[in-house]
Coordinates of N, CA and C in Angstrom, one line a residue:
M1 N 3.6 -5.1 -12.8 CA 2.6 -5.9 -12.0 C 3.0 -6.0 -10.6
M2 N 2.1 -5.8 -9.7 CA 2.4 -6.0 -8.3 C 1.4 -7.0 -7.7
G3 N 1.9 -7.9 -6.9 CA 1.0 -8.8 -6.2 C 1.8 -9.9 -5.6
Y4 N 1.1 -10.8 -4.8 CA 1.7 -11.9 -4.2 C 1.0 -13.2 -4.7
G5 N 1.8 -14.1 -5.2 CA 1.2 -15.4 -5.6 C 0.7 -15.3 -7.1
P6 N 0.1 -16.4 -7.5 CA -0.4 -16.5 -8.9 C -1.5 -15.6 -9.2
E7 N -1.5 -15.0 -10.4 CA -2.5 -14.0 -10.8 C -3.9 -14.6 -10.8
D8 N -4.1 -15.8 -11.1 CA -5.4 -16.4 -11.1 C -6.0 -16.7 -9.7
K9 N -5.2 -16.5 -8.7 CA -5.7 -16.8 -7.3 C -5.6 -15.6 -6.4
N10 N -5.0 -14.5 -6.8 CA -4.7 -13.3 -6.0 C -4.9 -12.0 -6.7
A11 N -5.2 -11.0 -6.0 CA -5.3 -9.7 -6.6 C -3.9 -9.2 -7.1
V12 N -3.9 -8.7 -8.3 CA -2.7 -8.1 -8.9 C -3.0 -6.8 -9.5
L13 N -2.1 -5.8 -9.2 CA -2.3 -4.5 -9.7 C -1.2 -4.2 -10.8
E14 N -1.7 -3.7 -11.9 CA -0.8 -3.5 -13.0 C -0.6 -2.0 -13.1
L15 N 0.6 -1.5 -13.1 CA 1.0 -0.1 -13.3 C 1.5 0.0 -14.7
T16 N 1.0 1.0 -15.4 CA 1.5 1.1 -16.8 C 2.1 2.5 -17.0
Y17 N 3.0 2.6 -18.0 CA 3.7 3.8 -18.3 C 2.9 4.4 -19.5
N18 N 2.6 5.7 -19.4 CA 1.8 6.3 -20.5 C 2.9 7.0 -21.4
Y19 N 3.3 6.2 -22.4 CA 4.3 6.7 -23.4 C 3.9 8.0 -24.0
G20 N 4.8 9.0 -24.1 CA 4.5 10.3 -24.7 C 3.9 11.3 -23.8
V21 N 3.4 10.9 -22.6 CA 2.8 11.8 -21.6 C 4.0 12.2 -20.7
T22 N 4.2 13.5 -20.6 CA 5.3 14.0 -19.7 C 4.9 14.8 -18.5
D23 N 3.7 15.2 -18.5 CA 3.2 16.1 -17.4 C 1.9 15.6 -16.9
Y24 N 1.8 15.5 -15.5 CA 0.6 15.1 -14.8 C 0.2 16.2 -13.8
E25 N -1.0 16.4 -13.6 CA -1.4 17.4 -12.6 C -1.0 17.1 -11.2
K26 N -1.0 15.8 -10.9 CA -0.7 15.4 -9.5 C 0.8 15.0 -9.3
G27 N 1.7 15.3 -10.2 CA 3.1 14.9 -10.1 C 3.6 14.1 -11.2
N28 N 4.8 13.8 -11.2 CA 5.5 13.1 -12.3 C 6.2 11.8 -11.9
A29 N 5.8 11.2 -10.7 CA 6.5 10.0 -10.3 C 5.6 9.1 -9.4
Y30 N 5.9 7.9 -9.3 CA 5.2 6.9 -8.5 C 5.9 6.9 -7.1
A31 N 5.2 7.0 -6.1 CA 5.8 6.9 -4.7 C 5.4 5.6 -4.1
Q32 N 4.1 5.4 -3.9 CA 3.6 4.2 -3.3 C 2.1 4.1 -3.5
I33 N 1.6 3.0 -3.2 CA 0.1 2.8 -3.3 C -0.4 2.5 -1.9
A34 N -1.6 3.0 -1.6 CA -2.2 2.7 -0.3 C -3.4 1.8 -0.5
I35 N -3.6 0.9 0.4 CA -4.7 -0.1 0.3 C -5.3 -0.1 1.7
G36 N -6.7 -0.1 1.8 CA -7.4 -0.1 3.0 C -7.4 -1.5 3.6
T37 N -7.4 -1.6 4.9 CA -7.5 -2.9 5.6 C -8.2 -2.7 6.9
D38 N -8.9 -3.8 7.4 CA -9.6 -3.7 8.6 C -8.7 -3.8 9.8
D39 N -7.5 -4.3 9.7 CA -6.6 -4.5 10.8 C -5.1 -4.5 10.3
V40 N -4.4 -3.4 10.6 CA -3.0 -3.3 10.1 C -2.1 -4.2 10.8
Y41 N -2.4 -4.6 12.0 CA -1.6 -5.5 12.8 C -1.7 -6.9 12.2
K42 N -2.9 -7.4 11.9 CA -3.0 -8.7 11.2 C -2.5 -8.7 9.8
T43 N -2.6 -7.6 9.1 CA -2.0 -7.5 7.8 C -0.5 -7.6 7.8
A44 N 0.1 -6.9 8.8 CA 1.6 -7.0 8.9 C 2.0 -8.5 9.2
E45 N 1.3 -9.1 10.1 CA 1.6 -10.5 10.4 C 1.5 -11.4 9.2
A46 N 0.4 -11.2 8.4 CA 0.2 -12.0 7.2 C 1.4 -11.8 6.2
I47 N 1.8 -10.6 6.1 CA 2.9 -10.3 5.2 C 4.2 -11.0 5.7
K48 N 4.4 -10.9 7.0 CA 5.6 -11.6 7.6 C 5.6 -13.1 7.4
L49 N 4.4 -13.7 7.5 CA 4.2 -15.1 7.3 C 4.6 -15.6 6.0
V50 N 4.4 -14.8 4.9 CA 4.8 -15.2 3.6 C 6.1 -14.7 3.2
G51 N 6.9 -14.2 4.1 CA 8.3 -13.8 3.9 C 8.4 -12.3 3.4
G52 N 7.4 -11.5 3.5 CA 7.4 -10.1 3.0 C 8.2 -9.3 4.0
K53 N 8.7 -8.2 3.4 CA 9.6 -7.3 4.2 C 8.7 -6.1 4.7
I54 N 8.6 -6.0 6.0 CA 7.9 -4.8 6.6 C 8.8 -3.6 6.7
T55 N 8.4 -2.5 6.1 CA 9.3 -1.3 6.2 C 8.8 -0.3 7.3
R56 N 7.6 -0.5 7.7 CA 7.1 0.3 8.8 C 6.2 -0.6 9.6
E57 N 6.6 -0.8 10.9 CA 5.8 -1.6 11.7 C 4.4 -1.0 12.0
P58 N 3.4 -1.8 12.2 CA 2.0 -1.3 12.3 C 1.9 -0.4 13.5
G59 N 1.1 0.6 13.4 CA 0.8 1.5 14.5 C 0.3 2.9 14.0
P60 N -0.1 3.7 14.9 CA -0.6 5.0 14.5 C 0.5 6.0 14.1
L61 N 0.1 6.8 13.1 CA 1.0 7.9 12.7 C 0.9 9.1 13.7
P62 N 2.0 9.6 14.0 CA 2.0 10.8 15.0 C 1.2 11.9 14.4
G63 N 0.4 12.6 15.2 CA -0.3 13.7 14.8 C -1.7 13.5 14.3
I64 N -1.9 12.4 13.5 CA -3.3 12.1 13.0 C -3.8 10.8 13.6
N65 N -3.0 10.0 14.2 CA -3.4 8.7 14.8 C -4.0 7.7 13.9
T66 N -3.9 7.8 12.6 CA -4.3 6.8 11.6 C -3.3 5.7 11.6
K67 N -3.8 4.5 11.9 CA -2.9 3.3 11.9 C -2.5 2.9 10.5
I68 N -1.2 2.6 10.3 CA -0.7 2.1 9.0 C 0.3 1.1 9.2
T69 N 0.7 0.3 8.2 CA 1.9 -0.5 8.1 C 2.3 -0.4 6.7
A70 N 3.6 -0.7 6.4 CA 4.1 -0.6 5.0 C 5.0 -1.8 4.8
C71 N 5.1 -2.2 3.5 CA 6.0 -3.3 3.2 C 6.5 -3.1 1.7
L72 N 7.4 -3.9 1.4 CA 7.9 -4.0 0.0 C 7.4 -5.3 -0.6
D73 N 6.9 -5.2 -1.9 CA 6.5 -6.4 -2.6 C 7.8 -7.1 -3.1
P74 N 7.7 -8.3 -3.7 CA 8.9 -9.0 -4.2 C 9.7 -8.2 -5.2
D75 N 9.2 -7.2 -5.9 CA 9.9 -6.4 -6.8 C 10.4 -5.1 -6.2
G76 N 10.2 -4.9 -4.9 CA 10.7 -3.7 -4.3 C 9.7 -2.5 -4.3
W77 N 8.5 -2.7 -4.7 CA 7.5 -1.6 -4.7 C 6.9 -1.5 -3.3
K78 N 6.8 -0.2 -2.9 CA 6.3 0.0 -1.5 C 4.8 0.0 -1.5
T79 N 4.2 -0.6 -0.6 CA 2.7 -0.6 -0.4 C 2.4 -0.3 1.1
V80 N 1.5 0.6 1.2 CA 1.1 1.1 2.6 C -0.3 0.6 2.8
F81 N -0.6 -0.1 3.9 CA -1.9 -0.5 4.3 C -2.4 0.4 5.4
V82 N -3.6 1.0 5.2 CA -4.2 2.0 6.0 C -5.5 1.4 6.7
D83 N -5.6 1.7 8.0 CA -6.8 1.2 8.7 C -8.0 1.9 8.1
N84 N -9.0 1.1 7.7 CA -10.2 1.7 7.1 C -11.0 2.7 7.9
I85 N -11.2 2.3 9.2 CA -12.0 3.2 10.1 C -11.2 4.5 10.4
D86 N -9.9 4.4 10.6 CA -9.1 5.6 10.9 C -9.1 6.5 9.7
F87 N -9.0 5.9 8.5 CA -9.0 6.8 7.3 C -10.3 7.5 7.1
L88 N -11.4 6.8 7.3 CA -12.7 7.4 7.2 C -12.9 8.6 8.2
K89 N -12.3 8.5 9.4 CA -12.3 9.5 10.4 C -11.6 10.8 9.8
E90 N -10.5 10.5 9.1 CA -9.7 11.6 8.6 C -10.5 12.4 7.6
L91 N -11.4 11.8 6.9 CA -12.2 12.4 5.8 C -13.4 13.3 6.4
E92 N -13.7 13.1 7.7 CA -14.8 13.8 8.3 C -14.5 15.3 8.5

């Protein structure tokens, strides 16, 4: 389970292990999850306000200029927040 705060008041993501499945078309490991946000700078500030650990300060990625920020949740899982508008531009 990944999330901040009580489950009944916040979004929580549950990752499950598929017992007996050993091969996947897209890989065999979890690296991170990406979540869209309207403002990576405000997202990073909100994470800091609740004591979260930022692992990549907000800003554009070199080469593609998509703004992101990344943090670790309380259990150490990495989450990347991606600017919604920038990401849509990447898809064009």
